[in-house]
Short mmCIF file of C-alpha atoms in Angstrom, two decimals:
data_model
loop_
_atom_site.label_atom_id
_atom_site.label_comp_id
_atom_site.label_asym_id
_atom_site.label_seq_id
_atom_site.Cartn_x
_atom_site.Cartn_y
_atom_site.Cartn_z
CA MET A 23 -37.41 8.72 21.81
CA ASN A 24 -36.25 11.58 23.01
CA ALA A 25 -32.93 11.58 21.04
CA ILE A 26 -34.98 11.03 17.97
CA ALA A 27 -37.60 13.75 18.40
CA PRO A 28 -35.14 16.64 17.58
CA ILE A 29 -33.98 14.80 14.24
CA SER A 30 -37.56 13.21 13.15
CA VAL A 31 -38.30 16.07 10.67
CA LEU A 32 -34.56 15.22 9.04
CA LEU A 33 -35.10 11.53 9.18
CA MET A 34 -38.46 11.98 7.21
CA SER A 35 -36.38 13.86 4.71
CA VAL A 36 -34.02 11.14 4.32
CA ALA A 37 -36.49 8.46 3.85
CA LEU A 38 -38.00 10.21 1.01
CA LEU A 39 -34.77 11.06 -0.34
CA LEU A 40 -33.40 7.60 -0.24
CA THR A 41 -36.51 5.98 -1.57
CA GLY A 42 -35.97 7.81 -4.72
CA GLN A 43 -32.42 7.34 -5.02
CA GLY A 44 -32.91 3.60 -4.52
CA LEU A 45 -35.46 3.41 -7.21
CA GLN A 46 -33.29 5.50 -9.45
CA SER A 47 -30.10 3.43 -8.89
CA VAL A 48 -31.96 0.12 -10.37
CA LEU A 49 -33.90 2.04 -12.98
CA LEU A 50 -31.35 3.47 -14.79
CA PRO A 51 -29.31 0.30 -15.86
CA VAL A 52 -32.02 -1.58 -16.80
CA ARG A 53 -33.73 1.46 -18.87
CA ALA A 54 -30.43 2.11 -20.45
CA GLN A 55 -30.11 -1.60 -21.36
CA ALA A 56 -33.75 -1.35 -22.81
CA GLU A 57 -32.58 1.61 -24.78
CA ALA A 58 -29.54 -0.33 -26.19
CA LEU A 59 -26.97 1.73 -24.60
CA SER A 60 -23.49 -0.32 -24.84
CA THR A 61 -22.16 -1.72 -21.37
CA LEU A 62 -19.39 0.56 -21.68
CA ALA A 63 -21.95 3.62 -21.69
CA ILE A 64 -23.53 2.10 -18.91
CA GLY A 65 -20.49 1.64 -16.93
CA THR A 66 -19.19 4.91 -17.79
CA MET A 67 -22.32 6.39 -16.17
CA GLY A 68 -21.48 4.80 -12.79
CA SER A 69 -18.08 6.25 -13.02
CA ALA A 70 -19.54 9.39 -13.85
CA TYR A 71 -21.68 9.24 -10.71
CA PHE A 72 -18.76 8.50 -8.50
CA LEU A 73 -16.87 11.50 -10.09
CA GLY A 74 -19.74 13.92 -9.29
CA PHE A 75 -19.82 12.81 -5.80
CA ALA A 76 -16.00 13.20 -5.08
CA VAL A 77 -16.57 16.75 -6.52
CA GLY A 78 -19.52 17.40 -4.64
CA CYS A 79 -18.06 16.17 -1.31
CA LEU A 80 -15.13 18.59 -1.66
CA THR A 81 -17.05 21.87 -2.77
CA CYS A 82 -20.22 21.72 -0.87
CA PRO A 83 -18.80 23.05 2.53
CA ARG A 84 -18.42 26.37 0.65
CA LEU A 85 -22.01 26.39 -0.69
CA VAL A 86 -23.60 25.61 3.00
CA GLN A 87 -21.29 28.16 4.55
CA SER A 88 -22.45 30.74 1.94
CA VAL A 89 -26.31 30.31 2.19
CA GLY A 90 -26.69 27.79 5.31
CA HIS A 91 -28.04 24.07 5.70
CA ILE A 92 -31.62 24.57 4.67
CA ARG A 93 -31.16 26.75 1.65
CA SER A 94 -28.52 24.41 0.53
CA PHE A 95 -30.67 21.39 0.84
CA ALA A 96 -33.60 22.80 -0.98
CA ALA A 97 -31.24 23.85 -3.85
CA MET A 98 -29.73 20.55 -4.00
CA THR A 99 -32.98 18.63 -3.69
CA ALA A 100 -34.07 20.66 -6.60
CA VAL A 101 -31.29 19.61 -8.62
CA ALA A 102 -31.35 15.88 -7.81
CA SER A 103 -35.29 15.73 -8.35
CA ALA A 104 -34.48 17.34 -11.85
CA ALA A 105 -32.37 14.44 -12.61
CA PRO A 106 -34.78 11.40 -13.30
CA LEU A 107 -36.71 13.46 -15.55
CA ILE A 108 -33.91 14.61 -17.51
CA HIS A 109 -33.01 10.90 -17.97
CA ALA A 110 -36.55 10.49 -19.07
CA MET A 111 -36.36 13.15 -21.79
CA TRP A 112 -32.78 13.13 -22.96
CA ILE A 113 -32.06 9.65 -23.81
CA SER A 114 -28.25 9.46 -24.98
CA PRO A 115 -25.27 8.26 -23.62
CA PHE A 116 -23.59 11.56 -23.44
CA GLY A 117 -26.81 13.35 -21.58
CA TRP A 118 -27.18 10.20 -19.09
CA ILE A 119 -23.32 10.29 -18.26
CA LEU A 120 -23.61 14.22 -17.43
CA THR A 121 -26.95 13.95 -15.83
CA ARG A 122 -25.24 11.03 -13.46
CA ALA A 123 -22.47 13.15 -12.83
CA ILE A 124 -24.65 16.14 -11.68
CA THR A 125 -26.81 13.45 -9.46
CA GLY A 126 -23.81 12.30 -7.65
CA LEU A 127 -22.60 16.00 -7.21
CA SER A 128 -26.03 17.00 -5.60
CA ILE A 129 -26.51 13.72 -3.51
CA ALA A 130 -23.05 14.39 -2.02
CA ALA A 131 -24.06 17.70 -1.15
CA LEU A 132 -27.43 16.59 0.55
CA THR A 133 -25.56 14.09 2.50
CA VAL A 134 -22.78 16.42 3.82
CA ILE A 135 -25.67 18.67 5.07
CA ILE A 136 -27.88 15.40 6.62
CA GLU A 137 -24.82 13.87 8.28
CA SER A 138 -23.59 17.16 9.63
CA TRP A 139 -27.11 17.87 11.12
CA LEU A 140 -27.34 14.56 12.54
CA ASN A 141 -23.78 14.94 14.48
CA ASP A 142 -24.82 18.70 15.48
CA ARG A 143 -28.16 17.59 17.01
CA SER A 144 -26.46 14.30 18.82
CA THR A 145 -24.46 13.97 22.14
CA ASN A 146 -21.98 11.37 22.92
CA GLU A 147 -24.64 9.92 24.91
CA THR A 148 -27.51 9.90 22.05
CA ARG A 149 -25.20 9.59 18.88
CA GLY A 150 -25.66 5.77 18.96
CA THR A 151 -29.42 5.85 19.27
CA VAL A 152 -29.29 8.37 16.31
CA LEU A 153 -27.25 6.82 14.15
CA SER A 154 -29.10 3.31 14.41
CA ALA A 155 -32.02 4.87 13.43
CA TYR A 156 -30.43 6.64 10.60
CA MET A 157 -29.05 2.95 9.55
CA VAL A 158 -32.43 1.39 10.01
CA ILE A 159 -34.17 4.06 7.82
CA ASN A 160 -31.07 3.88 5.13
CA LEU A 161 -31.62 -0.01 4.75
CA THR A 162 -35.34 0.05 4.77
CA VAL A 163 -35.84 2.75 2.51
CA ILE A 164 -33.23 1.69 0.04
CA THR A 165 -34.65 -1.77 -0.34
CA VAL A 166 -38.27 -0.21 -0.93
CA GLY A 167 -37.06 2.05 -3.27
CA GLN A 168 -35.40 -0.96 -5.27
CA MET A 169 -38.63 -3.11 -5.16
CA MET A 170 -40.54 0.20 -6.69
CA LEU A 171 -39.03 -1.13 -9.97
CA THR A 172 -41.74 -3.73 -9.98
CA LEU A 173 -44.58 -1.13 -10.12
CA ALA A 174 -44.05 -0.24 -13.87
CA GLU A 175 -42.30 -0.99 -17.03
CA PRO A 176 -38.78 0.71 -16.84
CA THR A 177 -39.43 1.83 -20.54
CA GLU A 178 -42.33 4.08 -19.32
CA PHE A 179 -42.01 7.50 -17.77
CA LEU A 180 -43.82 6.79 -14.63
CA LEU A 181 -41.02 5.23 -12.54
CA PHE A 182 -38.92 8.24 -13.41
CA ALA A 183 -41.61 10.64 -12.40
CA VAL A 184 -41.95 8.81 -8.99
CA ALA A 185 -38.34 9.07 -8.30
CA SER A 186 -38.53 12.72 -9.12
CA VAL A 187 -41.62 13.14 -6.76
CA LEU A 188 -40.06 11.31 -3.87
CA VAL A 189 -36.60 13.40 -4.10
CA SER A 190 -38.80 16.89 -4.42
CA VAL A 191 -40.89 16.03 -1.48
CA ALA A 192 -37.92 15.34 0.55
CA ALA A 193 -36.91 19.01 0.52
CA VAL A 194 -40.61 19.98 2.36
CA PRO A 195 -39.94 18.52 5.93
CA VAL A 196 -36.55 20.20 6.03
CA ALA A 197 -37.70 23.60 4.67
CA LEU A 198 -40.70 23.86 7.13
CA THR A 199 -38.61 22.79 10.27
CA ARG A 200 -38.23 25.26 13.01
CA GLN A 201 -35.10 23.61 14.33
CA PRO A 202 -32.19 26.04 14.26
CA GLN A 203 -29.27 25.20 11.61
CA PRO A 204 -26.22 23.45 12.65
CA ALA A 205 -22.69 25.10 12.87
CA PRO A 206 -20.79 26.08 9.92
CA LEU A 207 -18.72 23.47 8.15
CA GLU A 208 -15.17 23.08 8.53
CA SER A 209 -12.46 21.32 6.03
CA VAL A 210 -10.34 18.59 6.87
CA ALA A 211 -6.85 18.03 5.52
CA ILE A 212 -6.70 15.11 2.98
CA ARG A 213 -3.60 12.97 2.30
CA PRO A 214 -4.14 9.77 0.82
CA PHE A 215 -0.86 8.47 0.23
CA ARG A 216 0.25 8.94 3.82
CA ILE A 217 -2.37 5.75 4.54
CA LEU A 218 0.05 3.61 2.15
CA LYS A 219 2.69 4.28 4.80
CA VAL A 220 0.36 3.93 7.78
CA SER A 221 -1.66 0.87 6.58
CA PRO A 222 -0.88 -0.75 2.96
CA VAL A 223 -3.71 -3.09 3.42
CA ALA A 224 -6.22 -0.47 4.27
CA PHE A 225 -4.74 1.49 1.19
CA VAL A 226 -5.07 -1.49 -1.28
CA GLY A 227 -8.33 -2.49 0.34
CA CYS A 228 -10.12 0.46 -0.34
CA ALA A 229 -9.08 0.77 -3.94
CA VAL A 230 -10.07 -2.66 -4.51
CA VAL A 231 -13.58 -2.37 -2.87
CA GLY A 232 -14.04 0.97 -5.19
CA LEU A 233 -13.15 -1.07 -8.08
CA ALA A 234 -15.36 -4.31 -7.32
CA ASN A 235 -18.44 -2.19 -5.51
CA GLY A 236 -18.24 0.58 -7.81
CA ALA A 237 -18.77 -1.96 -10.73
CA TRP A 238 -21.47 -3.79 -8.94
CA TRP A 239 -23.39 -0.99 -8.48
CA ALA A 240 -23.35 0.29 -11.95
CA LEU A 241 -23.62 -2.83 -13.72
CA ALA A 242 -25.52 -5.66 -11.44
CA PRO A 243 -28.85 -5.03 -13.19
CA LEU A 244 -27.39 -6.00 -16.39
CA PHE A 245 -26.29 -9.28 -14.94
CA THR A 246 -29.94 -10.39 -14.00
CA ALA A 247 -31.57 -9.06 -17.21
CA HIS A 248 -29.35 -10.38 -19.94
CA ASP A 249 -30.98 -13.79 -20.14
CA ALA A 250 -34.44 -13.35 -18.97
CA PRO A 251 -35.40 -9.61 -18.70
CA ASP A 252 -37.55 -9.48 -15.40
CA THR A 253 -37.75 -6.22 -13.10
CA THR A 254 -38.95 -8.32 -10.33
CA ARG A 255 -36.01 -10.63 -10.10
CA THR A 256 -33.73 -7.71 -10.96
CA ALA A 257 -35.36 -5.72 -7.91
CA VAL A 258 -35.25 -8.75 -5.61
CA PHE A 259 -31.55 -9.48 -6.56
CA MET A 260 -30.38 -6.22 -5.76
CA SER A 261 -32.36 -5.96 -2.53
CA ALA A 262 -30.97 -9.39 -1.48
CA CYS A 263 -27.48 -8.05 -1.75
CA VAL A 264 -28.22 -4.85 0.36
CA ILE A 265 -29.72 -6.97 2.92
CA GLY A 266 -26.67 -9.33 3.01
CA GLY A 267 -24.23 -6.53 3.07
CA ALA A 268 -26.11 -5.17 6.10
CA VAL A 269 -26.25 -8.30 7.94
CA GLY A 270 -22.43 -9.34 6.98
CA GLN A 271 -21.24 -6.25 8.69
CA TRP A 272 -21.60 -7.23 12.67
CA PRO A 273 -20.40 -10.94 12.59
CA LEU A 274 -16.88 -10.04 10.38
CA GLY A 275 -16.61 -6.70 12.42
CA ARG A 276 -16.80 -8.68 16.08
CA LEU A 277 -14.65 -11.27 14.75
CA SER A 278 -11.89 -8.52 13.53
CA ASP A 279 -12.26 -7.05 16.72
CA ARG A 280 -10.53 -10.37 18.50
CA MET A 281 -7.78 -11.18 16.00
CA ASP A 282 -5.66 -9.23 13.11
CA ARG A 283 -8.30 -7.95 10.92
CA ARG A 284 -6.00 -8.89 8.06
CA TRP A 285 -6.92 -12.76 8.68
CA VAL A 286 -10.51 -11.40 8.42
CA VAL A 287 -10.01 -9.47 5.49
CA LEU A 288 -8.29 -12.51 3.73
CA GLY A 289 -11.59 -14.75 4.60
CA ALA A 290 -13.87 -12.24 3.73
CA THR A 291 -12.30 -12.01 0.01
CA LEU A 292 -12.39 -15.88 0.01
CA LEU A 293 -15.91 -15.82 0.78
CA ALA A 294 -16.78 -13.34 -1.89
CA VAL A 295 -14.80 -14.90 -4.53
CA LEU A 296 -16.73 -18.19 -3.61
CA ALA A 297 -20.13 -16.07 -3.62
CA SER A 298 -19.19 -14.73 -7.29
CA LEU A 299 -18.91 -18.59 -8.35
CA CYS A 300 -22.01 -19.10 -6.49
CA VAL A 301 -23.88 -16.17 -8.14
CA LEU A 302 -22.90 -17.38 -11.77
CA ALA A 303 -23.76 -21.16 -10.92
CA THR A 304 -27.24 -20.05 -9.91
CA SER A 305 -27.82 -17.65 -12.65
CA GLY A 306 -31.60 -17.70 -13.62
CA GLN A 307 -32.24 -20.20 -10.72
CA GLY A 308 -34.43 -17.74 -8.51
CA PRO A 309 -34.19 -18.31 -4.90
CA LEU A 310 -30.76 -19.78 -5.07
CA LEU A 311 -29.40 -16.98 -7.25
CA TYR A 312 -30.89 -14.42 -4.51
CA ALA A 313 -29.27 -16.42 -1.63
CA SER A 314 -26.06 -16.27 -3.57
CA SER A 315 -26.34 -12.51 -3.93
CA ALA A 316 -26.71 -12.22 -0.45
CA LEU A 317 -23.86 -14.09 0.38
CA TRP A 318 -21.93 -12.05 -2.16
CA GLY A 319 -23.14 -8.76 -0.11
CA ALA A 320 -22.39 -10.34 3.13
CA ALA A 321 -18.73 -10.80 2.29
CA ALA A 322 -17.80 -8.13 -0.03
CA PHE A 323 -19.70 -5.03 1.51
CA PRO A 324 -17.96 -5.21 4.89
CA LEU A 325 -14.38 -5.25 3.48
CA TYR A 326 -14.25 -1.38 3.34
CA SER A 327 -15.22 -1.39 6.86
CA LEU A 328 -12.74 -3.83 7.52
CA ALA A 329 -9.88 -1.89 5.88
CA VAL A 330 -10.89 1.32 7.56
CA ALA A 331 -10.61 -0.43 11.12
CA HIS A 332 -7.09 -1.61 10.25
CA ALA A 333 -6.19 1.91 9.41
CA ASN A 334 -7.76 3.24 12.60
CA ASP A 335 -5.98 0.73 14.68
CA ARG A 336 -2.79 2.27 13.37
CA ALA A 337 -3.61 5.97 13.49
CA SER A 338 -3.74 8.22 16.22
CA ARG A 339 -7.02 9.57 17.65
CA GLU A 340 -6.74 13.04 16.39
CA ASP A 341 -5.90 11.68 12.90
CA LEU A 342 -9.06 9.68 12.60
CA VAL A 343 -11.09 12.16 10.61
CA GLU A 344 -8.06 12.76 8.26
CA THR A 345 -7.78 9.05 8.04
CA SER A 346 -11.35 8.60 6.98
CA SER A 347 -11.21 11.25 4.51
CA SER A 348 -8.13 10.15 2.71
CA LEU A 349 -9.35 6.39 2.53
CA LEU A 350 -12.77 7.53 1.17
CA LEU A 351 -10.94 9.29 -1.73
CA ILE A 352 -8.72 6.19 -2.26
CA TYR A 353 -12.21 4.20 -2.55
CA GLY A 354 -13.63 6.99 -4.73
CA ALA A 355 -10.83 6.73 -7.15
CA GLY A 356 -11.37 2.90 -7.54
CA ALA A 357 -15.24 3.48 -7.83
CA VAL A 358 -14.68 5.89 -10.91
CA ILE A 359 -12.41 3.09 -12.64
CA GLY A 360 -13.95 0.09 -11.75
CA PRO A 361 -17.35 0.48 -13.80
CA ILE A 362 -15.24 1.46 -16.91
CA VAL A 363 -13.02 -1.60 -16.38
CA ALA A 364 -16.03 -4.00 -15.66
CA SER A 365 -18.21 -2.61 -18.46
CA THR A 366 -15.20 -3.06 -20.97
CA VAL A 367 -14.72 -6.56 -19.99
CA MET A 368 -18.33 -7.33 -20.19
CA GLN A 369 -18.69 -5.93 -23.63
CA ILE A 370 -16.40 -8.36 -24.72
CA ALA A 371 -16.77 -11.48 -22.35
CA GLY A 372 -20.60 -11.07 -21.87
CA PRO A 373 -22.70 -9.84 -18.83
CA ASP A 374 -21.34 -13.06 -16.43
CA SER A 375 -17.92 -11.65 -16.76
CA LEU A 376 -18.83 -8.84 -14.03
CA TYR A 377 -18.40 -11.63 -11.34
CA LEU A 378 -15.34 -12.65 -12.72
CA HIS A 379 -14.15 -9.15 -12.40
CA THR A 380 -15.25 -8.85 -8.93
CA ALA A 381 -13.76 -12.36 -7.92
CA ALA A 382 -10.43 -11.15 -9.63
CA MET A 383 -10.31 -8.17 -7.48
CA HIS A 384 -10.82 -9.88 -4.22
CA ILE A 385 -8.64 -12.46 -5.31
CA GLY A 386 -5.84 -9.79 -5.35
CA LEU A 387 -6.80 -8.30 -2.16
CA GLY A 388 -6.96 -11.48 -0.36
CA ALA A 389 -3.33 -12.29 -1.81
CA PHE A 390 -2.02 -8.69 -0.99
CA ALA A 391 -3.29 -9.05 2.83
CA LEU A 392 -1.41 -12.72 2.90
CA TRP A 393 1.51 -11.30 1.74
CA SER A 394 1.38 -8.40 4.06
CA MET A 395 1.12 -10.65 7.35
CA GLY A 396 3.86 -12.61 5.81
CA ARG A 397 6.02 -9.47 5.55
CA GLU A 398 5.54 -7.84 8.77
CA VAL A 399 4.58 -8.84 12.39
CA GLU A 400 1.99 -6.13 13.52
CA ALA A 401 3.16 -3.85 16.00
CA SER A 402 1.05 -0.88 17.10
CA ASP A 403 1.21 1.62 19.96
CA HIS A 404 -2.61 1.99 19.90
CA GLU A 405 -5.42 -0.05 21.28
CA PRO A 406 -7.46 -1.52 18.39
CA ALA A 407 -10.26 0.71 17.85
CA PRO A 408 -13.64 -1.07 17.81
CA PHE A 409 -15.31 -2.01 14.73
CA ALA A 410 -18.25 -0.09 15.51
CA GLU A 411 -16.30 3.18 14.98
CA ALA A 412 -15.42 2.00 11.59
CA LEU A 413 -18.55 1.73 10.39
CA ARG A 414 -19.02 5.48 11.08
CA SER A 415 -16.78 6.12 8.01
CA ALA A 416 -17.56 2.89 5.96
CA GLU A 417 -19.23 2.42 2.79
CA THR A 418 -21.86 -0.04 3.24
CA ILE A 419 -24.69 -0.26 0.89
CA SER A 420 -25.27 2.13 -2.30
CA PRO A 421 -23.36 4.62 -4.22
CA ALA A 422 -25.29 7.26 -2.36
CA PHE A 423 -23.84 5.70 0.79
CA ASP A 424 -20.49 5.96 -0.54
CA ALA A 425 -21.31 9.63 -1.30
CA ALA A 426 -22.47 10.21 2.41
CA ARG A 427 -19.35 8.58 3.52
CA LEU A 428 -16.90 10.38 1.73
CA ALA A 429 -19.09 13.60 2.70
CA GLU A 430 -19.11 13.10 6.29
CA ALA A 431 -15.40 12.37 6.35
CA THR A 432 -14.26 15.59 4.28
CA VAL A 433 -15.86 17.70 6.57
CA ALA A 434 -16.17 18.12 10.46
CA ASP A 435 -18.92 20.18 11.55
CA GLY A 436 -18.35 22.98 14.52
CA GLY A 437 -16.92 20.86 17.17
CA ALA A 438 -18.42 17.40 16.69
CA PRO A 439 -15.63 15.18 15.23
CA VAL A 440 -16.82 12.64 12.49
CA ASN A 441 -15.16 9.36 14.53
CA ASP A 442 -15.62 10.37 17.94
CA ALA A 443 -18.09 7.51 18.82
CA SER A 444 -17.57 5.88 22.06
CA PRO A 445 -16.43 2.33 22.27
CA GLY A 446 -19.19 -0.06 21.32
CA GLU A 447 -21.20 2.58 19.71
CA PRO A 448 -23.22 1.43 16.76
CA GLY A 449 -22.22 2.98 13.37
CA ALA A 450 -24.38 3.93 10.44
CA PRO A 451 -24.05 3.45 6.97
CA VAL A 452 -24.75 6.33 4.78
CA VAL A 453 -27.43 7.84 2.56
#
């Protein structure tokens, strides 16, 4: 409790912010389908979000350096809270794509502020406790936000207003805190193509996960809604995948600490392909569909963490922040492209083809990992980095989590490097 007390106010803001974002992330695709927006337009909205968060992560440090953490947080919260209202008032493909890009930028900025603040208030002895609390809050409130979709019809204004209110109120605890602001942010070098030489599997893995998971977050609500529109089923389906993704991190991670991580990547991709087929086979079957969704999340979401861990095995300690930054930009590029590609396929072949898209991506990654193991005998001068450290820079749950991971790795805060966890220290998914 002594470790949590100094950042309790910040964690309260995080909980409110992510509840609103969890609701918005599942509400928008459902409402867009009800408004007869094309599948391609909905996919482009997802791409716009990731493009916005990449821009926000790269530009936010200048804003924080200019006006400080608290003022930046208040300003970006105002922008983020306006977005749901704009969605409700300006229903058009162009308007929603533009607003999603703005949302991505503002959420990226907010998570830069949040995570640098958490690092600043943590020591090597307390960081594990702090990030574990952060993880629990993230997983809980994202699920709560998604389940709030069942409170009203998505065609009504109410859910957009609720999302806006939650994000707006998130500014209050931070604005009234008496805690001192963190140290200024400093930029970190980013060289993504250097990863291709250091760890080809990590490079390809992050790109493929972006293609698959970016598409999933943008378009999965359409999969559940196409045969029998039911907001409760959509909310439970999405939440089951979130929970599955959280549960799957640790067993796969611990296994990868004991063997060549590429074998675990291969196994996870095969499980993800199997889960994709299970989702298709159980479509419309209630509990079986939810179980299949959880299985998919348990296999697909840890793949990024596994790729990061493999890259960290081959990177020197002083290059870990740069490695994380580069991998996240690679992931972001895939996440921008993935929703457009998948939505185009879905528009031609139907909603079920979303899981054919993700299965194809995972087959490609598994084949590349197998080829990589056949091509080289892994030799490294560095001891394998514990998987827990990889979680510190890993996309785990949602688009907002993606933004935070890129934000954390793109900046380092005055003297507290992003990847300075002690061995065995639990990592945290992001906002």
